[in-house]
PDB file of C-alpha atoms in Angstrom:
ATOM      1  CA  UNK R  24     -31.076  -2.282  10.690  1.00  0.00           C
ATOM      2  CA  UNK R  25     -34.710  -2.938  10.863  1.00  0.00           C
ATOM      3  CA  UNK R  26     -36.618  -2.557  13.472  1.00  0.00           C
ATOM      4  CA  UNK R  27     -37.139  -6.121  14.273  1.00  0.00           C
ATOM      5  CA  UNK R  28     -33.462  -6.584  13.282  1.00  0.00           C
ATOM      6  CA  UNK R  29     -32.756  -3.601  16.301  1.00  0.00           C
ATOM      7  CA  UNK R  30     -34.981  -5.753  18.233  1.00  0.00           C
ATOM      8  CA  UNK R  31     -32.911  -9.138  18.157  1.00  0.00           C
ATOM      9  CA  UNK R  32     -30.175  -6.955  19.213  1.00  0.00           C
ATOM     10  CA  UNK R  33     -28.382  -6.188  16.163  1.00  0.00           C
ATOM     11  CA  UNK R  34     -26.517  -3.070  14.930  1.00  0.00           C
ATOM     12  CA  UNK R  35     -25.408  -1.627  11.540  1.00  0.00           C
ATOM     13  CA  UNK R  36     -21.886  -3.108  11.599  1.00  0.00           C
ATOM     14  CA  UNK R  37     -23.076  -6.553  12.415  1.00  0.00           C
ATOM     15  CA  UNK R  38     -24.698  -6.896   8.795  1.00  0.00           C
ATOM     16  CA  UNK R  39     -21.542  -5.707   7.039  1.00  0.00           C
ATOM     17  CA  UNK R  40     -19.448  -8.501   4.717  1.00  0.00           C
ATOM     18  CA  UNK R  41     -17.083  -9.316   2.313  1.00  0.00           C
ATOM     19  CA  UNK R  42     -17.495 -11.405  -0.761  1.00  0.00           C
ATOM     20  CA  UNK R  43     -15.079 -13.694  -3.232  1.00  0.00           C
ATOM     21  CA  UNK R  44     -15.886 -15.410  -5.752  1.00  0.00           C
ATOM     22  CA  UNK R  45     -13.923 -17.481  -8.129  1.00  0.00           C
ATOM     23  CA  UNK R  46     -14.757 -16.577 -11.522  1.00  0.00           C
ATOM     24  CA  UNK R  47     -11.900 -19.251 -12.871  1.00  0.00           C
ATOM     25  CA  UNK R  48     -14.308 -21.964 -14.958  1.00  0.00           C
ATOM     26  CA  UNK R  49     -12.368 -25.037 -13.768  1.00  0.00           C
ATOM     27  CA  UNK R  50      -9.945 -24.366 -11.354  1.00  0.00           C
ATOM     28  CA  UNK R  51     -10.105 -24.028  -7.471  1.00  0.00           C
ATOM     29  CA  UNK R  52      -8.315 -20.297  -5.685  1.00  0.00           C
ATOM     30  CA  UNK R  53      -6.422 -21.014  -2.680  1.00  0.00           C
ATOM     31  CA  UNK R  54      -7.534 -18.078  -0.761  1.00  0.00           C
ATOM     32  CA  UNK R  55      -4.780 -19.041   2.456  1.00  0.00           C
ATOM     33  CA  UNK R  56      -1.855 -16.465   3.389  1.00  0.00           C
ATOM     34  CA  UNK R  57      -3.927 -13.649   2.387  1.00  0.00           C
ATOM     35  CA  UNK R  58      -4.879 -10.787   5.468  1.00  0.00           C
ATOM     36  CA  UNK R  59      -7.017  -7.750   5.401  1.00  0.00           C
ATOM     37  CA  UNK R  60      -4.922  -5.545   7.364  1.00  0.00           C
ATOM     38  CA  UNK R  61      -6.863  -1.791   6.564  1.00  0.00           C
ATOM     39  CA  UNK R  62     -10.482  -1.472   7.088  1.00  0.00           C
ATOM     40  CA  UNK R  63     -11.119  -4.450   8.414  1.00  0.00           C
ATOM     41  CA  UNK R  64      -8.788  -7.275  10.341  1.00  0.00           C
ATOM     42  CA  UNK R  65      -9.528 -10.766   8.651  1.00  0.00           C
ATOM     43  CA  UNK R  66      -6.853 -13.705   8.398  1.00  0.00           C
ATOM     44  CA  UNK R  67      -8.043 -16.424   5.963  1.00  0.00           C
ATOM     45  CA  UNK R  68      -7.838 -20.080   7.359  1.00  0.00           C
ATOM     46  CA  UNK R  69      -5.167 -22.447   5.737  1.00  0.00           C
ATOM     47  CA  UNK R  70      -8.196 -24.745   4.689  1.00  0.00           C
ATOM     48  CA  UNK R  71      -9.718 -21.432   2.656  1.00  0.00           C
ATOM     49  CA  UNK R  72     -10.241 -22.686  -1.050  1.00  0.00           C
ATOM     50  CA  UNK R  73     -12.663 -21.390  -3.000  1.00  0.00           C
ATOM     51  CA  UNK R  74     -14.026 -23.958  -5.862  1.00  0.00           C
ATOM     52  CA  UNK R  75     -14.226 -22.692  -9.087  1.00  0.00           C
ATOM     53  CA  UNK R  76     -17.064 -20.526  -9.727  1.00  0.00           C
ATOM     54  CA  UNK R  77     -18.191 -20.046  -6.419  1.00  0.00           C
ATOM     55  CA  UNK R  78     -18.680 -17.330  -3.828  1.00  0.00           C
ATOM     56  CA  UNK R  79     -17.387 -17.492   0.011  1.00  0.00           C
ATOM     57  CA  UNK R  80     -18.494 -14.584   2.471  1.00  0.00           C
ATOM     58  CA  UNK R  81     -16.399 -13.143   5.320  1.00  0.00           C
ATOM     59  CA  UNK R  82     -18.578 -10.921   7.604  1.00  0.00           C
ATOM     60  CA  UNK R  83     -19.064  -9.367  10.476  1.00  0.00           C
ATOM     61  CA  UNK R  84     -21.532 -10.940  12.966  1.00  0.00           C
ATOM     62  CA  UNK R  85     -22.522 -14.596  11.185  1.00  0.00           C
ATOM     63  CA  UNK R  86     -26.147 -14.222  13.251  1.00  0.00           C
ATOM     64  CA  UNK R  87     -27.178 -10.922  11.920  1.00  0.00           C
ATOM     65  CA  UNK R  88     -26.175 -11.834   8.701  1.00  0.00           C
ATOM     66  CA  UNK R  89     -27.829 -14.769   8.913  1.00  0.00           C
ATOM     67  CA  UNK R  90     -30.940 -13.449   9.796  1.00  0.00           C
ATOM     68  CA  UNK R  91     -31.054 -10.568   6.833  1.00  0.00           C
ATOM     69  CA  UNK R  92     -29.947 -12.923   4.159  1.00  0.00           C
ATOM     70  CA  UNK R  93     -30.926 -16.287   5.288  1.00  0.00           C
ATOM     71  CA  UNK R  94     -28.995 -19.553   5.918  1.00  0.00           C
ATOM     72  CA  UNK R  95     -26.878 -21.554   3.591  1.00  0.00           C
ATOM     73  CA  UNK R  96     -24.937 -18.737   2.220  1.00  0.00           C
ATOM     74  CA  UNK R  97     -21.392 -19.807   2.280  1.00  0.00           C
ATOM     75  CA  UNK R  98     -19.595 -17.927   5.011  1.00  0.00           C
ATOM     76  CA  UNK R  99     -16.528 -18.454   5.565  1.00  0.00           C
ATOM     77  CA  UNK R 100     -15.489 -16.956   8.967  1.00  0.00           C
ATOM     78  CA  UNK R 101     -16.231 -13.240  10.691  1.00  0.00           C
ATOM     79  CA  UNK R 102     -14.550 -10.643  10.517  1.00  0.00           C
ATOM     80  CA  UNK R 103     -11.452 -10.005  13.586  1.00  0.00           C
ATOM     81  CA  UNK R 104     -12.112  -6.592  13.838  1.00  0.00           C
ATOM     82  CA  UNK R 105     -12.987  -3.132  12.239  1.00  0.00           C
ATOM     83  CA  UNK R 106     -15.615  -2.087   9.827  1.00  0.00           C
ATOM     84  CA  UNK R 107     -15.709  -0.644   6.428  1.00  0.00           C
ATOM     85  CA  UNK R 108     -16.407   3.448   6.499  1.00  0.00           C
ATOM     86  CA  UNK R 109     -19.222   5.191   5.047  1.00  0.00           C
ATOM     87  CA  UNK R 110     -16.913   8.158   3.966  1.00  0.00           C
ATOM     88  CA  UNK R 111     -13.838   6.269   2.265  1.00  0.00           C
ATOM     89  CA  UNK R 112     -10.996   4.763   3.353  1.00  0.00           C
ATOM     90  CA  UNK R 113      -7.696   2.765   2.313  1.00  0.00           C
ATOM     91  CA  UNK R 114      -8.223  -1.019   2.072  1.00  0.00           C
ATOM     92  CA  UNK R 115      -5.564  -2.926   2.314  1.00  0.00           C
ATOM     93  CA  UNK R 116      -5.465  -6.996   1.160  1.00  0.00           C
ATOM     94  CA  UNK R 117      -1.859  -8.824   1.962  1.00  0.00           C
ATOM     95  CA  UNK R 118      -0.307 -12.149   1.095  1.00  0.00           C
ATOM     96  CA  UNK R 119       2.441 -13.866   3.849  1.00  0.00           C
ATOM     97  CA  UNK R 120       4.223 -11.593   5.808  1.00  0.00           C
ATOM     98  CA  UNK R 121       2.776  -8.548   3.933  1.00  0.00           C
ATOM     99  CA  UNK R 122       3.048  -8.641  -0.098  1.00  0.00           C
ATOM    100  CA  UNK R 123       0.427  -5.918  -1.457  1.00  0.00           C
ATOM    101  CA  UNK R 124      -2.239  -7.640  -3.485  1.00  0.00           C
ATOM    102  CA  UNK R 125      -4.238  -4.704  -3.143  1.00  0.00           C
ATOM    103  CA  UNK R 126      -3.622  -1.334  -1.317  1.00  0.00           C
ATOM    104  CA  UNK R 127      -5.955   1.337  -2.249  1.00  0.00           C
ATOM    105  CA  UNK R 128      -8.369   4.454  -0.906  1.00  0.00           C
ATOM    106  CA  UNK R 129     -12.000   4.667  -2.228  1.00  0.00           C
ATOM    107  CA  UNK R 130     -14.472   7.913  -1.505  1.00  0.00           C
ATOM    108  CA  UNK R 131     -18.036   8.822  -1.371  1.00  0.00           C
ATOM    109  CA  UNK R 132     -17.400  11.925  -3.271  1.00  0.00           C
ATOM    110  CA  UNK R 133     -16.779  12.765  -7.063  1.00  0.00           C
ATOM    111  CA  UNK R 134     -15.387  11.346  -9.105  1.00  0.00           C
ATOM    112  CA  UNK R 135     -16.311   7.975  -7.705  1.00  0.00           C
ATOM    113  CA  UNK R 136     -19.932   7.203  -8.743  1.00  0.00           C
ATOM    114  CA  UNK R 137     -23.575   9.555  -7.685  1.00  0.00           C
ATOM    115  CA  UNK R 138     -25.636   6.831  -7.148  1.00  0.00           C
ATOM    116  CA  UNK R 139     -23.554   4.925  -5.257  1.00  0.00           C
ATOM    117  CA  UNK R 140     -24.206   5.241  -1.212  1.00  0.00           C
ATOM    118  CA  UNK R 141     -28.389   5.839  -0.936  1.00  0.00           C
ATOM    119  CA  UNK R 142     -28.475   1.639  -0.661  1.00  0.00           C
ATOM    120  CA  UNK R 143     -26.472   1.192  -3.769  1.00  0.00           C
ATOM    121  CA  UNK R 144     -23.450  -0.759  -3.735  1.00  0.00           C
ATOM    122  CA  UNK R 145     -20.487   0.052  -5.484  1.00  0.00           C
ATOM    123  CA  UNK R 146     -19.379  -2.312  -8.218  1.00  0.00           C
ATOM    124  CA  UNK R 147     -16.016  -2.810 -10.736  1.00  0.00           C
ATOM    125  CA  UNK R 148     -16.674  -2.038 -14.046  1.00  0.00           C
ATOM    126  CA  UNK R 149     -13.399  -2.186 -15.709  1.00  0.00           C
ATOM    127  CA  UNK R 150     -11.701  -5.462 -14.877  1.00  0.00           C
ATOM    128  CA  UNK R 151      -8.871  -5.347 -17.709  1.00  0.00           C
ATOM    129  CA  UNK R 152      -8.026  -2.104 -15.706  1.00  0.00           C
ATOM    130  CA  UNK R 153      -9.380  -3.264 -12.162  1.00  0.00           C
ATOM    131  CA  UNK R 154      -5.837  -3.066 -10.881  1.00  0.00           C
ATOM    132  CA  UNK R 155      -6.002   0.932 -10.321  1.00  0.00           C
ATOM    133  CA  UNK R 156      -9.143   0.081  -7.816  1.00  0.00           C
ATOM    134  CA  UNK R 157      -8.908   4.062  -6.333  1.00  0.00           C
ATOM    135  CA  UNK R 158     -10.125   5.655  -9.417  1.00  0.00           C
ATOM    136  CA  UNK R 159     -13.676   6.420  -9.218  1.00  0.00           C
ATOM    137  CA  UNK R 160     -13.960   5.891 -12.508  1.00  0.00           C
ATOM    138  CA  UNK R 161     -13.320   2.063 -12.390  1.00  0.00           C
ATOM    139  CA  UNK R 162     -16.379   1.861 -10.866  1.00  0.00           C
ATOM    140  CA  UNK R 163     -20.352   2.077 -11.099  1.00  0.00           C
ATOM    141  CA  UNK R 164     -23.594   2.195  -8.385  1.00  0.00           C
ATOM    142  CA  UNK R 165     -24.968  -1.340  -8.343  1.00  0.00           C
ATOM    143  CA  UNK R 166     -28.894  -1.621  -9.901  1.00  0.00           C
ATOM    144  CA  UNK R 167     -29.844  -2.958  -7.018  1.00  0.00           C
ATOM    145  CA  UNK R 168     -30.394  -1.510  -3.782  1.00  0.00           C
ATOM    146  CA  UNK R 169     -28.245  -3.143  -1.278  1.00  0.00           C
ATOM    147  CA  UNK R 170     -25.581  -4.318  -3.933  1.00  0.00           C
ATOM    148  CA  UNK R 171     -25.777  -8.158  -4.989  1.00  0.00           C
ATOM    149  CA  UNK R 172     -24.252 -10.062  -2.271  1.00  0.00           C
ATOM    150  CA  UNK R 173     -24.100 -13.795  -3.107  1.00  0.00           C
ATOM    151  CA  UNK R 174     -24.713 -13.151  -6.881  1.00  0.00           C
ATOM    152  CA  UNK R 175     -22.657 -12.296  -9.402  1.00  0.00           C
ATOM    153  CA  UNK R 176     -22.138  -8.844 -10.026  1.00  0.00           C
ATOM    154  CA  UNK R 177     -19.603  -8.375 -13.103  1.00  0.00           C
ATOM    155  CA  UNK R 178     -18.673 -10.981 -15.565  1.00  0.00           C
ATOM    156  CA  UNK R 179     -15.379 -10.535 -18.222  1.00  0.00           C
ATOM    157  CA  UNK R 180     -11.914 -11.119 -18.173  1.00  0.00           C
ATOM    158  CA  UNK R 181      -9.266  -9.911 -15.763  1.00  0.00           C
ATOM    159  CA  UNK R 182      -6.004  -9.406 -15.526  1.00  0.00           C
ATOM    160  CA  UNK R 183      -5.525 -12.332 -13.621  1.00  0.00           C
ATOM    161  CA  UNK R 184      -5.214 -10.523  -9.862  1.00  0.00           C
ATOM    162  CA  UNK R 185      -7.321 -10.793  -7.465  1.00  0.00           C
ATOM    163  CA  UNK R 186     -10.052  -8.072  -7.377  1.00  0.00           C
ATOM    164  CA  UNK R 187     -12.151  -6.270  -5.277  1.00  0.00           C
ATOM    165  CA  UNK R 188     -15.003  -6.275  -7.513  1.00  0.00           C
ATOM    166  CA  UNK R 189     -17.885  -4.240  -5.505  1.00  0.00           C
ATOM    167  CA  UNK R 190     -18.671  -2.636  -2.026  1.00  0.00           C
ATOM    168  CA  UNK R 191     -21.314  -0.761   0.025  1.00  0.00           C
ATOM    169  CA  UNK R 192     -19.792   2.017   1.855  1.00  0.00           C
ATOM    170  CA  UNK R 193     -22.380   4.646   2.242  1.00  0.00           C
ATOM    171  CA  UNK R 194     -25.729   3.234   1.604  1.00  0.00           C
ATOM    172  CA  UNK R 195     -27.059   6.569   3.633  1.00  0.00           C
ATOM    173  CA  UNK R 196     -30.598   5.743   3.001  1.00  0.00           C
ATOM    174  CA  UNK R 197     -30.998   2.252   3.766  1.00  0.00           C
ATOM    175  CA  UNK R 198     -31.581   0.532   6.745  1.00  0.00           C
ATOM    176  CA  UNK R 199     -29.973   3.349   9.319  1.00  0.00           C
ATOM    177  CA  UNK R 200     -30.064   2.163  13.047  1.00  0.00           C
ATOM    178  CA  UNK R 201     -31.503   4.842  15.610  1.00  0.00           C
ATOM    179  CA  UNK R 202     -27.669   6.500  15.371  1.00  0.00           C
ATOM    180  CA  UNK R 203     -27.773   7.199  11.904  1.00  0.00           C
ATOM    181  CA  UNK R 204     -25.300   3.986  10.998  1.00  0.00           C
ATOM    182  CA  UNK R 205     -25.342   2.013   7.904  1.00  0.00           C
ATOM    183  CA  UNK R 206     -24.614  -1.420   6.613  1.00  0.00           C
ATOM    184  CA  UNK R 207     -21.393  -1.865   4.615  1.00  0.00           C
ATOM    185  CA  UNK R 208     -19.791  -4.319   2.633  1.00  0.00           C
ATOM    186  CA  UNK R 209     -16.661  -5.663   0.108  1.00  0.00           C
ATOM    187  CA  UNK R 210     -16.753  -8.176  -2.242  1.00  0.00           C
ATOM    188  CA  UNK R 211     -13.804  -9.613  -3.930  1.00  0.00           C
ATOM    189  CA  UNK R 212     -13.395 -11.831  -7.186  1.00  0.00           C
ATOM    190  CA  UNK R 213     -10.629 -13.318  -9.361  1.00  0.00           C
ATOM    191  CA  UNK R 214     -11.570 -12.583 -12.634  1.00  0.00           C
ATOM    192  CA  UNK R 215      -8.206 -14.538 -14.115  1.00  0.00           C
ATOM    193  CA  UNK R 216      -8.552 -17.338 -16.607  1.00  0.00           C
ATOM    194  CA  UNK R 217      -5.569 -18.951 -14.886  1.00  0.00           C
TER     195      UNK R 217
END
């Protein structure tokens, strides 16, 4: 955080999020059933539908994020528990009583991508093939310093599954608190055209 973020009383983890976005042109995702249930602990609401072609935002602490990326972002609740880890981890997204929609580990090491970490988010490049999400090479280090939450970050076509289409995980050079912790974040999209 920044110093007048440390100030209002804020720490690293409070900033971190998750995004989805419905990349379907016309039709609504109904985003209810499904549970984080690795790295972080988030139960979407049975009123959770995301419109077509728009974002939603589950994060952490809805004040700090607030306050770094200003109001009128679309958040749709706060995270339960947990936090995503600088130095990889499994992920793990559930429908019901526990179907796998996703269940993967990602890293901070080779062969995932260099840039990535250093303020750069990590983001899906291959979304025909976005289904194998722990191979580093799926992926690429965002442009942008601190990812692009709220915006999109990939376009194309899917496979029609649910996607985890970019994350921060080790952004080791921006925005450390006095402990040396970092901001992290996930963002998920459906890139299916049904």
């Amino acid at each position: 955080p920044t110093a007048q973020e440390i100030a209002a009383g804020f720490e690293a983890g409070d900033f971190e999020f998750i995004e989805l976005r419905n990349l379907h042109s016309t039709k609504p995702l109904d985003l209810a059933g499904l549970h984080f249930t690795r790295g972080i602990d988030f139960t979407f609401p049975a009123e959770s539908i995301l419109a077509a072609g728009a974002f939603a935002l589950v994060v952490a602490n809805p004040a700090a994020f607030e306050s770094r990326y200003g109001k009128g972002l679309p958040v749709l609740g706060a995270f339960n528990s947990g936090r995503l880890s600088n130095g990889g981890e499994r992920l793990k997204l559930v429908f019901g009583a526990g179907f796998d929609v996703h269940d993967f580990s990602y890293d901070n090491k080779a062969p995932w991508p260099s840039r990535a970490g250093n303020g750069r988010s990590l983001i899906l490049i291959d979304s025909e093939h976005g289904e194998i999400l722990g191979h580093g090479a799926n992926w690429a280090s965002s442009a942008e310093v601190g990812g692009t939450p709220g915006t999109p970050s990939s376009t194309g076509t899917g496979s029609g599954k649910l996607l985890i289409s970019e994350f921060m995980a080790d952004n080791a050079a921006t925005l450390a608190d006095g402990a040396g912790d970092y901001v992290d974040w996930l963002e998920i999209w459906n890139p299916s055209a049904a």
